[in-house]
């Protein structure tokens, strides 16, 4: 089984400042990792994913994340945020080779609040 | 229809009533999922289906049932609603072939059980 911990429930940041949203996972097998974004009153949208290969993954809207196997982390970063980045961000994990169930385990979410 | 649609958008329901939340996808994905989202708990998997005709239990299946008669539709039924089932429900789908792994989400159904 897998688990995900998002260490910050809320992250306030000023516009144009950099931001890092933290995600740590636990798994007894290799993993695939995902970040989703949820804008108010909407469903979840995939930001980026790590399946294999380069540990630095670039996604939409200028976001990137780095997979660190030794620290079991997959932190999300953006060098300069915009007001429009205000949203809830979810980290998710699924185990590799666990059959075709492809069940994702989500963290509890981090609310990014960008202000002027 | 483009992607995943859910109906209704929102619903207020008396406790004890039966309710079916509808989910339809037009991407011909083989796998579909139902999640509930509650403040501070993130998304929790209720039931899933890897292919038409098969279903499985997720993390919080009690009080819910699903069916998968065809590829496109995956309804979620609350046989006798209780206030603890007040939540936002999201349907999702994914293409399990080719290792794509990404799940696509619908807009959600906000359910209030009184």
PDB file of C-alpha atoms in Angstrom:
ATOM      1  CA  UNK A   1       0.000   0.000   0.000  1.00  0.00           C
ATOM      2  CA  UNK A   2       1.037   3.582  -0.551  1.00  0.00           C
ATOM      3  CA  UNK A   3       0.508   6.765   1.429  1.00  0.00           C
ATOM      4  CA  UNK A   4       1.069  10.450   0.720  1.00  0.00           C
ATOM      5  CA  UNK A   5       1.791  13.291   3.114  1.00  0.00           C
ATOM      6  CA  UNK A   6       1.410  16.905   2.114  1.00  0.00           C
ATOM      7  CA  UNK A   7       3.114  18.768   4.881  1.00  0.00           C
ATOM      8  CA  UNK A   8       1.411  22.125   4.453  1.00  0.00           C
ATOM      9  CA  UNK A   9      -2.360  22.537   4.424  1.00  0.00           C
ATOM     10  CA  UNK A  10      -2.047  26.184   3.356  1.00  0.00           C
ATOM     11  CA  UNK A  11       0.712  28.183   1.695  1.00  0.00           C
ATOM     12  CA  UNK A  12       0.282  31.966   1.402  1.00  0.00           C
ATOM     13  CA  UNK A  13       2.592  33.701  -1.068  1.00  0.00           C
ATOM     14  CA  UNK A  14       2.859  37.049  -2.795  1.00  0.00           C
ATOM     15  CA  UNK A  15       2.510  37.322  -6.544  1.00  0.00           C
ATOM     16  CA  UNK A  16       5.775  36.868  -8.480  1.00  0.00           C
ATOM     17  CA  UNK A  17       7.404  35.112  -5.511  1.00  0.00           C
ATOM     18  CA  UNK A  18       8.668  31.529  -5.790  1.00  0.00           C
ATOM     19  CA  UNK A  19       6.764  28.704  -4.143  1.00  0.00           C
ATOM     20  CA  UNK A  20       7.389  25.112  -3.129  1.00  0.00           C
ATOM     21  CA  UNK A  21       4.615  22.713  -2.150  1.00  0.00           C
ATOM     22  CA  UNK A  22       5.906  19.684  -0.305  1.00  0.00           C
ATOM     23  CA  UNK A  23       4.928  16.071  -0.856  1.00  0.00           C
ATOM     24  CA  UNK A  24       6.350  12.941   0.733  1.00  0.00           C
ATOM     25  CA  UNK A  25       5.224   9.424   0.021  1.00  0.00           C
ATOM     26  CA  UNK A  26       5.574   5.958   1.460  1.00  0.00           C
ATOM     27  CA  UNK A  27       5.600   2.773  -0.575  1.00  0.00           C
ATOM     28  CA  UNK A  28       7.095  -0.706  -0.468  1.00  0.00           C
ATOM     29  CA  UNK A  29       7.330  -0.755  -4.278  1.00  0.00           C
ATOM     30  CA  UNK A  30       8.437   1.648  -6.977  1.00  0.00           C
ATOM     31  CA  UNK A  31       5.967   4.419  -7.667  1.00  0.00           C
ATOM     32  CA  UNK A  32       4.453   6.740 -10.199  1.00  0.00           C
ATOM     33  CA  UNK A  33       3.849  10.245  -8.858  1.00  0.00           C
ATOM     34  CA  UNK A  34       1.405  12.951  -9.859  1.00  0.00           C
ATOM     35  CA  UNK A  35       0.430  16.508  -9.022  1.00  0.00           C
ATOM     36  CA  UNK A  36      -3.124  17.666  -9.679  1.00  0.00           C
ATOM     37  CA  UNK A  37      -4.603  21.160  -9.364  1.00  0.00           C
ATOM     38  CA  UNK A  38      -8.182  21.964  -8.418  1.00  0.00           C
ATOM     39  CA  UNK A  39      -9.537  25.444  -9.105  1.00  0.00           C
ATOM     40  CA  UNK A  40     -12.600  26.556  -7.119  1.00  0.00           C
ATOM     41  CA  UNK A  41     -15.745  24.572  -7.912  1.00  0.00           C
ATOM     42  CA  UNK A  42     -13.976  22.472 -10.530  1.00  0.00           C
ATOM     43  CA  UNK A  43     -12.629  18.959 -10.894  1.00  0.00           C
ATOM     44  CA  UNK A  44      -8.978  17.983 -10.749  1.00  0.00           C
ATOM     45  CA  UNK A  45      -6.590  18.691 -13.603  1.00  0.00           C
ATOM     46  CA  UNK A  46      -3.226  16.994 -14.075  1.00  0.00           C
ATOM     47  CA  UNK A  47      -0.274  19.359 -13.618  1.00  0.00           C
ATOM     48  CA  UNK A  48       2.557  16.895 -14.142  1.00  0.00           C
ATOM     49  CA  UNK A  49       3.594  13.299 -13.585  1.00  0.00           C
ATOM     50  CA  UNK A  50       6.702  11.240 -12.953  1.00  0.00           C
ATOM     51  CA  UNK A  51       6.702   7.765 -14.470  1.00  0.00           C
ATOM     52  CA  UNK A  52      10.406   7.113 -15.121  1.00  0.00           C
ATOM     53  CA  UNK A  53      13.531   8.728 -16.526  1.00  0.00           C
ATOM     54  CA  UNK A  54      14.593  12.254 -15.623  1.00  0.00           C
ATOM     55  CA  UNK A  55      13.790  13.086 -12.038  1.00  0.00           C
ATOM     56  CA  UNK A  56      12.963  16.706 -12.914  1.00  0.00           C
ATOM     57  CA  UNK A  57       9.524  16.871 -14.443  1.00  0.00           C
ATOM     58  CA  UNK A  58       8.034  19.928 -16.086  1.00  0.00           C
ATOM     59  CA  UNK A  59       4.316  20.476 -16.244  1.00  0.00           C
ATOM     60  CA  UNK A  60       1.733  22.975 -17.328  1.00  0.00           C
ATOM     61  CA  UNK A  61       1.531  26.602 -16.195  1.00  0.00           C
ATOM     62  CA  UNK A  62       5.273  26.802 -15.430  1.00  0.00           C
ATOM     63  CA  UNK A  63       5.249  24.239 -12.633  1.00  0.00           C
ATOM     64  CA  UNK A  64       7.920  21.591 -12.140  1.00  0.00           C
ATOM     65  CA  UNK A  65       8.615  18.861  -9.629  1.00  0.00           C
ATOM     66  CA  UNK A  66      11.617  16.782  -8.683  1.00  0.00           C
ATOM     67  CA  UNK A  67      11.449  13.129  -7.739  1.00  0.00           C
ATOM     68  CA  UNK A  68      13.864  12.309  -4.932  1.00  0.00           C
ATOM     69  CA  UNK A  69      13.870   8.583  -4.270  1.00  0.00           C
ATOM     70  CA  UNK A  70      16.210   8.691  -1.270  1.00  0.00           C
ATOM     71  CA  UNK A  71      14.034  11.258   0.486  1.00  0.00           C
ATOM     72  CA  UNK A  72      10.784   9.789  -0.890  1.00  0.00           C
ATOM     73  CA  UNK A  73       9.704  13.254  -1.946  1.00  0.00           C
ATOM     74  CA  UNK A  74       8.088  14.876  -4.970  1.00  0.00           C
ATOM     75  CA  UNK A  75       7.975  18.603  -4.197  1.00  0.00           C
ATOM     76  CA  UNK A  76       6.230  20.978  -6.591  1.00  0.00           C
ATOM     77  CA  UNK A  77       7.861  24.299  -7.455  1.00  0.00           C
ATOM     78  CA  UNK A  78       7.189  27.415  -9.465  1.00  0.00           C
ATOM     79  CA  UNK A  79       9.734  30.255  -9.716  1.00  0.00           C
ATOM     80  CA  UNK A  80       7.162  33.046  -9.973  1.00  0.00           C
ATOM     81  CA  UNK A  81       3.496  32.604  -9.106  1.00  0.00           C
ATOM     82  CA  UNK A  82       0.480  34.473 -10.422  1.00  0.00           C
ATOM     83  CA  UNK A  83      -2.846  35.307  -8.852  1.00  0.00           C
ATOM     84  CA  UNK A  84      -4.385  32.725 -11.182  1.00  0.00           C
ATOM     85  CA  UNK A  85      -2.348  29.970  -9.484  1.00  0.00           C
ATOM     86  CA  UNK A  86      -4.556  30.257  -6.411  1.00  0.00           C
ATOM     87  CA  UNK A  87      -6.013  26.763  -6.070  1.00  0.00           C
ATOM     88  CA  UNK A  88      -5.846  23.482  -4.183  1.00  0.00           C
ATOM     89  CA  UNK A  89      -2.950  21.209  -5.134  1.00  0.00           C
ATOM     90  CA  UNK A  90      -2.971  17.454  -4.613  1.00  0.00           C
ATOM     91  CA  UNK A  91      -0.057  15.057  -4.708  1.00  0.00           C
ATOM     92  CA  UNK A  92      -0.907  11.453  -5.644  1.00  0.00           C
ATOM     93  CA  UNK A  93       0.942   8.145  -5.889  1.00  0.00           C
ATOM     94  CA  UNK A  94       0.347   4.719  -7.345  1.00  0.00           C
ATOM     95  CA  UNK A  95       2.545   1.680  -7.158  1.00  0.00           C
ATOM     96  CA  UNK A  96       4.315   0.286 -10.199  1.00  0.00           C
ATOM     97  CA  UNK A  97       3.520  -3.286 -11.062  1.00  0.00           C
ATOM     98  CA  UNK A  98       0.482  -3.531  -8.813  1.00  0.00           C
ATOM     99  CA  UNK A  99      -1.688  -4.854 -11.548  1.00  0.00           C
ATOM    100  CA  UNK A 100      -4.152  -2.988 -13.667  1.00  0.00           C
ATOM    101  CA  UNK A 101      -6.094  -1.346 -10.879  1.00  0.00           C
ATOM    102  CA  UNK A 102      -4.110   1.910 -11.269  1.00  0.00           C
ATOM    103  CA  UNK A 103      -5.574   3.174  -8.056  1.00  0.00           C
ATOM    104  CA  UNK A 104      -4.241   6.534  -6.980  1.00  0.00           C
ATOM    105  CA  UNK A 105      -3.686   7.483  -3.372  1.00  0.00           C
ATOM    106  CA  UNK A 106      -4.061  11.205  -2.775  1.00  0.00           C
ATOM    107  CA  UNK A 107      -2.616  13.515  -0.180  1.00  0.00           C
ATOM    108  CA  UNK A 108      -4.914  15.799   1.785  1.00  0.00           C
ATOM    109  CA  UNK A 109      -4.106  18.799  -0.395  1.00  0.00           C
ATOM    110  CA  UNK A 110      -2.327  22.150  -0.081  1.00  0.00           C
ATOM    111  CA  UNK A 111      -4.196  25.374  -0.546  1.00  0.00           C
ATOM    112  CA  UNK A 112      -1.995  27.891  -2.418  1.00  0.00           C
ATOM    113  CA  UNK A 113      -3.181  31.436  -1.815  1.00  0.00           C
ATOM    114  CA  UNK A 114      -1.492  34.056  -3.987  1.00  0.00           C
ATOM    115  CA  UNK A 115      -1.962  37.708  -3.065  1.00  0.00           C
ATOM    116  CA  UNK A 116      -0.781  41.033  -4.462  1.00  0.00           C
TER     117      UNK A 116
ATOM    118  CA  UNK B   1     -19.983  15.614 -24.711  1.00  0.00           C
ATOM    119  CA  UNK B   2     -16.275  16.126 -24.193  1.00  0.00           C
ATOM    120  CA  UNK B   3     -14.436  14.248 -21.455  1.00  0.00           C
ATOM    121  CA  UNK B   4     -16.413  13.303 -18.360  1.00  0.00           C
ATOM    122  CA  UNK B   5     -19.830  14.571 -17.396  1.00  0.00           C
ATOM    123  CA  UNK B   6     -21.515  14.149 -14.033  1.00  0.00           C
ATOM    124  CA  UNK B   7     -25.108  14.689 -13.013  1.00  0.00           C
ATOM    125  CA  UNK B   8     -26.568  16.262 -11.065  1.00  0.00           C
ATOM    126  CA  UNK B   9     -24.278  19.200 -10.349  1.00  0.00           C
ATOM    127  CA  UNK B  10     -25.651  19.409  -6.844  1.00  0.00           C
ATOM    128  CA  UNK B  11     -28.381  17.765  -4.806  1.00  0.00           C
ATOM    129  CA  UNK B  12     -29.965  18.095  -1.392  1.00  0.00           C
ATOM    130  CA  UNK B  13     -31.314  14.772  -0.172  1.00  0.00           C
ATOM    131  CA  UNK B  14     -33.271  13.633   2.851  1.00  0.00           C
ATOM    132  CA  UNK B  15     -31.668  10.921   4.934  1.00  0.00           C
ATOM    133  CA  UNK B  16     -32.914   7.466   4.046  1.00  0.00           C
ATOM    134  CA  UNK B  17     -33.567   8.304   0.422  1.00  0.00           C
ATOM    135  CA  UNK B  18     -31.989   6.455  -2.484  1.00  0.00           C
ATOM    136  CA  UNK B  19     -29.813   8.449  -4.870  1.00  0.00           C
ATOM    137  CA  UNK B  20     -27.865   7.650  -8.021  1.00  0.00           C
ATOM    138  CA  UNK B  21     -25.053   9.880  -9.194  1.00  0.00           C
ATOM    139  CA  UNK B  22     -24.415   9.595 -12.898  1.00  0.00           C
ATOM    140  CA  UNK B  23     -21.082   9.602 -14.699  1.00  0.00           C
ATOM    141  CA  UNK B  24     -20.472   9.339 -18.435  1.00  0.00           C
ATOM    142  CA  UNK B  25     -17.208   9.497 -20.355  1.00  0.00           C
ATOM    143  CA  UNK B  26     -16.670   9.711 -24.091  1.00  0.00           C
ATOM    144  CA  UNK B  27     -12.958   8.900 -24.207  1.00  0.00           C
ATOM    145  CA  UNK B  28     -13.448   5.108 -24.399  1.00  0.00           C
ATOM    146  CA  UNK B  29     -11.320   4.682 -21.301  1.00  0.00           C
ATOM    147  CA  UNK B  30     -11.417   1.197 -19.853  1.00  0.00           C
ATOM    148  CA  UNK B  31     -11.071   2.203 -16.188  1.00  0.00           C
ATOM    149  CA  UNK B  32     -13.405   4.418 -14.157  1.00  0.00           C
ATOM    150  CA  UNK B  33     -13.407   5.554 -10.537  1.00  0.00           C
ATOM    151  CA  UNK B  34     -15.542   7.265  -7.922  1.00  0.00           C
ATOM    152  CA  UNK B  35     -13.985   9.452  -5.243  1.00  0.00           C
ATOM    153  CA  UNK B  36     -15.385  11.549  -2.438  1.00  0.00           C
ATOM    154  CA  UNK B  37     -13.680  14.755  -1.377  1.00  0.00           C
ATOM    155  CA  UNK B  38     -13.966  15.987   2.182  1.00  0.00           C
ATOM    156  CA  UNK B  39     -12.216  18.937   3.782  1.00  0.00           C
ATOM    157  CA  UNK B  40      -8.909  17.909   5.328  1.00  0.00           C
ATOM    158  CA  UNK B  41      -9.140  14.366   3.969  1.00  0.00           C
ATOM    159  CA  UNK B  42      -8.335  14.862   0.301  1.00  0.00           C
ATOM    160  CA  UNK B  43      -9.853  12.438  -2.188  1.00  0.00           C
ATOM    161  CA  UNK B  44     -10.750   8.934  -1.123  1.00  0.00           C
ATOM    162  CA  UNK B  45     -11.569   6.137  -3.535  1.00  0.00           C
ATOM    163  CA  UNK B  46     -15.053   4.647  -3.139  1.00  0.00           C
ATOM    164  CA  UNK B  47     -15.266   2.117  -5.973  1.00  0.00           C
ATOM    165  CA  UNK B  48     -13.505   1.490  -9.245  1.00  0.00           C
ATOM    166  CA  UNK B  49     -13.898  -0.496 -12.439  1.00  0.00           C
ATOM    167  CA  UNK B  50     -11.022  -1.688 -14.598  1.00  0.00           C
ATOM    168  CA  UNK B  51     -13.258  -2.658 -17.493  1.00  0.00           C
ATOM    169  CA  UNK B  52     -16.930  -2.983 -18.358  1.00  0.00           C
ATOM    170  CA  UNK B  53     -18.548  -5.748 -16.361  1.00  0.00           C
ATOM    171  CA  UNK B  54     -16.117  -5.624 -13.415  1.00  0.00           C
ATOM    172  CA  UNK B  55     -16.018  -3.479 -10.288  1.00  0.00           C
ATOM    173  CA  UNK B  56     -13.923  -3.293  -7.149  1.00  0.00           C
ATOM    174  CA  UNK B  57     -14.005  -1.718  -3.708  1.00  0.00           C
ATOM    175  CA  UNK B  58     -11.866   1.229  -2.830  1.00  0.00           C
ATOM    176  CA  UNK B  59     -10.936   2.787   0.492  1.00  0.00           C
ATOM    177  CA  UNK B  60     -14.453   3.815   1.630  1.00  0.00           C
ATOM    178  CA  UNK B  61     -17.042   1.589  -0.112  1.00  0.00           C
ATOM    179  CA  UNK B  62     -19.607   1.152   2.673  1.00  0.00           C
ATOM    180  CA  UNK B  63     -23.034   2.540   1.836  1.00  0.00           C
ATOM    181  CA  UNK B  64     -22.263   2.814  -1.878  1.00  0.00           C
ATOM    182  CA  UNK B  65     -22.692   0.530  -4.870  1.00  0.00           C
ATOM    183  CA  UNK B  66     -21.671   0.798  -8.503  1.00  0.00           C
ATOM    184  CA  UNK B  67     -22.307  -0.960 -11.791  1.00  0.00           C
ATOM    185  CA  UNK B  68     -20.471  -0.931 -15.110  1.00  0.00           C
ATOM    186  CA  UNK B  69     -22.807  -2.226 -17.780  1.00  0.00           C
ATOM    187  CA  UNK B  70     -20.876  -0.555 -20.595  1.00  0.00           C
ATOM    188  CA  UNK B  71     -17.641   1.342 -21.209  1.00  0.00           C
ATOM    189  CA  UNK B  72     -19.074   4.840 -20.983  1.00  0.00           C
ATOM    190  CA  UNK B  73     -21.247   4.846 -17.866  1.00  0.00           C
ATOM    191  CA  UNK B  74     -20.399   4.283 -14.215  1.00  0.00           C
ATOM    192  CA  UNK B  75     -23.278   5.230 -11.877  1.00  0.00           C
ATOM    193  CA  UNK B  76     -22.809   5.444  -8.120  1.00  0.00           C
ATOM    194  CA  UNK B  77     -25.808   4.566  -5.938  1.00  0.00           C
ATOM    195  CA  UNK B  78     -26.468   5.438  -2.320  1.00  0.00           C
ATOM    196  CA  UNK B  79     -29.128   2.927  -1.279  1.00  0.00           C
ATOM    197  CA  UNK B  80     -30.147   4.778   1.882  1.00  0.00           C
ATOM    198  CA  UNK B  81     -28.367   8.089   2.286  1.00  0.00           C
ATOM    199  CA  UNK B  82     -26.960   9.207   5.652  1.00  0.00           C
ATOM    200  CA  UNK B  83     -25.649  12.650   6.668  1.00  0.00           C
ATOM    201  CA  UNK B  84     -22.042  11.376   6.728  1.00  0.00           C
ATOM    202  CA  UNK B  85     -22.328  10.926   2.975  1.00  0.00           C
ATOM    203  CA  UNK B  86     -22.522  14.683   2.543  1.00  0.00           C
ATOM    204  CA  UNK B  87     -19.554  15.359   0.305  1.00  0.00           C
ATOM    205  CA  UNK B  88     -18.373  16.308  -3.158  1.00  0.00           C
ATOM    206  CA  UNK B  89     -18.215  13.296  -5.440  1.00  0.00           C
ATOM    207  CA  UNK B  90     -15.845  13.058  -8.371  1.00  0.00           C
ATOM    208  CA  UNK B  91     -15.881  10.541 -11.168  1.00  0.00           C
ATOM    209  CA  UNK B  92     -12.664   9.838 -13.054  1.00  0.00           C
ATOM    210  CA  UNK B  93     -11.469   7.656 -15.888  1.00  0.00           C
ATOM    211  CA  UNK B  94      -8.178   6.425 -17.274  1.00  0.00           C
ATOM    212  CA  UNK B  95      -6.789   4.423 -20.143  1.00  0.00           C
ATOM    213  CA  UNK B  96      -4.950   1.495 -18.577  1.00  0.00           C
ATOM    214  CA  UNK B  97      -3.303   0.443 -21.838  1.00  0.00           C
ATOM    215  CA  UNK B  98       0.168   1.729 -22.654  1.00  0.00           C
ATOM    216  CA  UNK B  99       0.951   2.713 -19.090  1.00  0.00           C
ATOM    217  CA  UNK B 100      -0.418   6.220 -19.466  1.00  0.00           C
ATOM    218  CA  UNK B 101      -1.657   6.204 -15.887  1.00  0.00           C
ATOM    219  CA  UNK B 102      -3.274   9.642 -15.965  1.00  0.00           C
ATOM    220  CA  UNK B 103      -6.757   9.936 -14.517  1.00  0.00           C
ATOM    221  CA  UNK B 104      -9.207  12.466 -15.962  1.00  0.00           C
ATOM    222  CA  UNK B 105     -11.784  13.960 -13.612  1.00  0.00           C
ATOM    223  CA  UNK B 106     -15.342  15.142 -14.008  1.00  0.00           C
ATOM    224  CA  UNK B 107     -16.613  18.451 -12.568  1.00  0.00           C
ATOM    225  CA  UNK B 108     -18.087  16.833  -9.470  1.00  0.00           C
ATOM    226  CA  UNK B 109     -21.457  16.462  -7.748  1.00  0.00           C
ATOM    227  CA  UNK B 110     -22.046  18.285  -4.480  1.00  0.00           C
ATOM    228  CA  UNK B 111     -24.344  16.162  -2.322  1.00  0.00           C
ATOM    229  CA  UNK B 112     -25.926  17.293   0.938  1.00  0.00           C
ATOM    230  CA  UNK B 113     -27.782  14.724   3.050  1.00  0.00           C
ATOM    231  CA  UNK B 114     -30.026  16.206   5.717  1.00  0.00           C
TER     232      UNK B 114
END
